[in-house]
PDB file of C-alpha atoms in Angstrom:
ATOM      1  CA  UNK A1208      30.547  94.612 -13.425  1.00  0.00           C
ATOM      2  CA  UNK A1209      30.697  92.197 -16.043  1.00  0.00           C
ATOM      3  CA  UNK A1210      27.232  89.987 -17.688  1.00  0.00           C
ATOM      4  CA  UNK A1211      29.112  87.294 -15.759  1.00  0.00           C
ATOM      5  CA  UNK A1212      28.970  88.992 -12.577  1.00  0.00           C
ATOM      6  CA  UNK A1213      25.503  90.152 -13.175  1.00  0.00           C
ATOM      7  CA  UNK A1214      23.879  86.818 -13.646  1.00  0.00           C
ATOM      8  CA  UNK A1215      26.128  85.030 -10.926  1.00  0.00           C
ATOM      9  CA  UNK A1216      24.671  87.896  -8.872  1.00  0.00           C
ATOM     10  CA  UNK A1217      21.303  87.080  -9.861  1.00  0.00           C
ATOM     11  CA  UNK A1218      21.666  83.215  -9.026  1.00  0.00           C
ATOM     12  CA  UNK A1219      23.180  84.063  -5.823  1.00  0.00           C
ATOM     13  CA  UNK A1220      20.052  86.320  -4.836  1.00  0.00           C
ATOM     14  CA  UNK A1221      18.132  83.875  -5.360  1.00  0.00           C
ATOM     15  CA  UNK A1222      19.906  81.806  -3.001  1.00  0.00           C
ATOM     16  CA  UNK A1223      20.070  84.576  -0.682  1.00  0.00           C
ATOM     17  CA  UNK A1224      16.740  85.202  -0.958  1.00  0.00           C
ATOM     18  CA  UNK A1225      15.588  81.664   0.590  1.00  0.00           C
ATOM     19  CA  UNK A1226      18.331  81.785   3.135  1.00  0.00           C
ATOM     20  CA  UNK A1227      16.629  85.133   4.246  1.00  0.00           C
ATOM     21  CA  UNK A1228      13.215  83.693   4.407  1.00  0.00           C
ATOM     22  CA  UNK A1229      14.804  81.031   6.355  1.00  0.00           C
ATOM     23  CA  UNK A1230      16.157  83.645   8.907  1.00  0.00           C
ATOM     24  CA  UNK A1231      12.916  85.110   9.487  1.00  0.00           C
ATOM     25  CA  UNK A1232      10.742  83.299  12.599  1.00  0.00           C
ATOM     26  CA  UNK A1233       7.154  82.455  11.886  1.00  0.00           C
ATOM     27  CA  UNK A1234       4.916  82.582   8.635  1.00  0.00           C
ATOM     28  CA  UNK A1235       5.924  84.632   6.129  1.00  0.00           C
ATOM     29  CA  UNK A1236       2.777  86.341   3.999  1.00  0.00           C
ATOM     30  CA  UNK A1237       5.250  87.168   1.064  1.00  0.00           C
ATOM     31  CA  UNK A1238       4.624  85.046  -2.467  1.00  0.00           C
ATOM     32  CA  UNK A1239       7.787  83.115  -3.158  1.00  0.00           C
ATOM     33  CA  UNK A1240       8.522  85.357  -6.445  1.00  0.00           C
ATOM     34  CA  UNK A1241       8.816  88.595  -4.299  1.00  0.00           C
ATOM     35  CA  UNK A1242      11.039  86.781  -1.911  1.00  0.00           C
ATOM     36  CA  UNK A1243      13.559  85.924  -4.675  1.00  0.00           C
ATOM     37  CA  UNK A1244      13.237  89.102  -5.801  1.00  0.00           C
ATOM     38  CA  UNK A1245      14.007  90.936  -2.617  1.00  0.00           C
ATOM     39  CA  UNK A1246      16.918  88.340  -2.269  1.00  0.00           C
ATOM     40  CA  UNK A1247      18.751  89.288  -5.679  1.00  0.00           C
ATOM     41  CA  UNK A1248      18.085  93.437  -4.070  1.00  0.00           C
ATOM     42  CA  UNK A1249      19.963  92.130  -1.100  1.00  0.00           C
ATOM     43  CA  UNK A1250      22.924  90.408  -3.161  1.00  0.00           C
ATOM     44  CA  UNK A1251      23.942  93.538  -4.721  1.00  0.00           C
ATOM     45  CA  UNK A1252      22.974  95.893  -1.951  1.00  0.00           C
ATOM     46  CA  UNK A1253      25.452  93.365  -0.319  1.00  0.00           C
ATOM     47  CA  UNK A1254      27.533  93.092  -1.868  1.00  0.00           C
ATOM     48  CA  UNK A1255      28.799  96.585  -2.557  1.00  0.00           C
ATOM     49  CA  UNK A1256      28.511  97.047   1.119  1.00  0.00           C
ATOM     50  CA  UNK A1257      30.584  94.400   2.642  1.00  0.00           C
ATOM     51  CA  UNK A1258      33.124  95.092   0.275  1.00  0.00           C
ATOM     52  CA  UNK A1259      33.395  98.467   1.230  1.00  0.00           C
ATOM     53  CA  UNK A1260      33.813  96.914   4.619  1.00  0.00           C
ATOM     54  CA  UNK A1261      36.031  93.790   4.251  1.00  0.00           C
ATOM     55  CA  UNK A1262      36.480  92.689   0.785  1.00  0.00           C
ATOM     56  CA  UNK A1263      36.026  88.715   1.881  1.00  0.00           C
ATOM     57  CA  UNK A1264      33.452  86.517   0.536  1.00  0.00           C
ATOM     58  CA  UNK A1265      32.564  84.811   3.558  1.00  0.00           C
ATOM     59  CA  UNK A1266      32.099  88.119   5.187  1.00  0.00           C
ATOM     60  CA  UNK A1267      30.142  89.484   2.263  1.00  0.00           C
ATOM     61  CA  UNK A1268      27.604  86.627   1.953  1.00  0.00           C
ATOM     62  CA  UNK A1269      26.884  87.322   5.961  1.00  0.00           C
ATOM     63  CA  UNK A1270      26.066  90.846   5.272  1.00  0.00           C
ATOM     64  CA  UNK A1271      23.753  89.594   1.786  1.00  0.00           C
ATOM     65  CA  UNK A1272      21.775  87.392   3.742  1.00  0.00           C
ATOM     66  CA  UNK A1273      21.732  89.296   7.016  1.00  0.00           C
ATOM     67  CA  UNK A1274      20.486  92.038   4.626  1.00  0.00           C
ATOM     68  CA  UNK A1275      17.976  89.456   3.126  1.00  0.00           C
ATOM     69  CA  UNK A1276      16.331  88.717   6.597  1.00  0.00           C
ATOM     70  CA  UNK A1277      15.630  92.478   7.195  1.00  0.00           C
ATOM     71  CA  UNK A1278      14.385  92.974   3.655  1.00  0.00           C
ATOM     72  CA  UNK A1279      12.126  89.944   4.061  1.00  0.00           C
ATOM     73  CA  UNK A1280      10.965  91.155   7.443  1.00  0.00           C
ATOM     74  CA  UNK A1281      10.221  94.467   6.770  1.00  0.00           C
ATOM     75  CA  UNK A1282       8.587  93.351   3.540  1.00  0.00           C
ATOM     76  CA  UNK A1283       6.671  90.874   5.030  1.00  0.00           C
ATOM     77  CA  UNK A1284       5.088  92.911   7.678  1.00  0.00           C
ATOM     78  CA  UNK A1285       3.835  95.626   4.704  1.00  0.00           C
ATOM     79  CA  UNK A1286       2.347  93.065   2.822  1.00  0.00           C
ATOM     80  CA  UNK A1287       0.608  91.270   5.501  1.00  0.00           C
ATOM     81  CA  UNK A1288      -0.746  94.679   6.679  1.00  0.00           C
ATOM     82  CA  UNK A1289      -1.753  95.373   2.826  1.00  0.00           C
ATOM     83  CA  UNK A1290      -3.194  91.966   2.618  1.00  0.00           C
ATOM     84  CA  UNK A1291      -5.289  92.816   5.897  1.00  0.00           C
ATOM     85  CA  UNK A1292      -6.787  96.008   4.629  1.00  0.00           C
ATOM     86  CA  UNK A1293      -8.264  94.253   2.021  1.00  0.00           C
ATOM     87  CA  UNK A1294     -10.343  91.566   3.119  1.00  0.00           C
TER      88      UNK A1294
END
């Protein structure tokens, strides 16, 4: 992967990462920086595996932000129960 990819990869997370957020139903307890963050995870995790699938970009930005949701999710109910235990 090229510096071009990388950072095209990057800007799409970020993307992804809002679009995932977006998925999710109800309040989310996740800061906005870790929700990028787990979107640009989900753009390469993504990426790699909907091309192994079906090497179409429609059909790999389902999988990224599919992927996204379920990272946000699961995130999201750690660092609520975190958040919890603390106050």
């Amino acid at each position: 992967m090229e510096i071009t990819g990388i950072i095209s990869a990057i800007v799409i997370g970020l993307i992804i990462g809002a679009l995932g957020r977006l998925i999710v139903p109800g309040k989310q307890h996740l800061p906005i920086w870790l929700t990028l963050l787990l979107g640009i995870v989900a753009a390469f995790l993504g990426g790699w595996i909907g091309a192994m699938i079906w090497p179409q970009f429609l059909f790999i930005l389902v999988i990224q932000v599919l992927l996204a949701a379920g990272i946000v999710y699961l995130a999201d109910g750690m660092y609520s129960k975190n958040t919890r235990g603390r106050a």
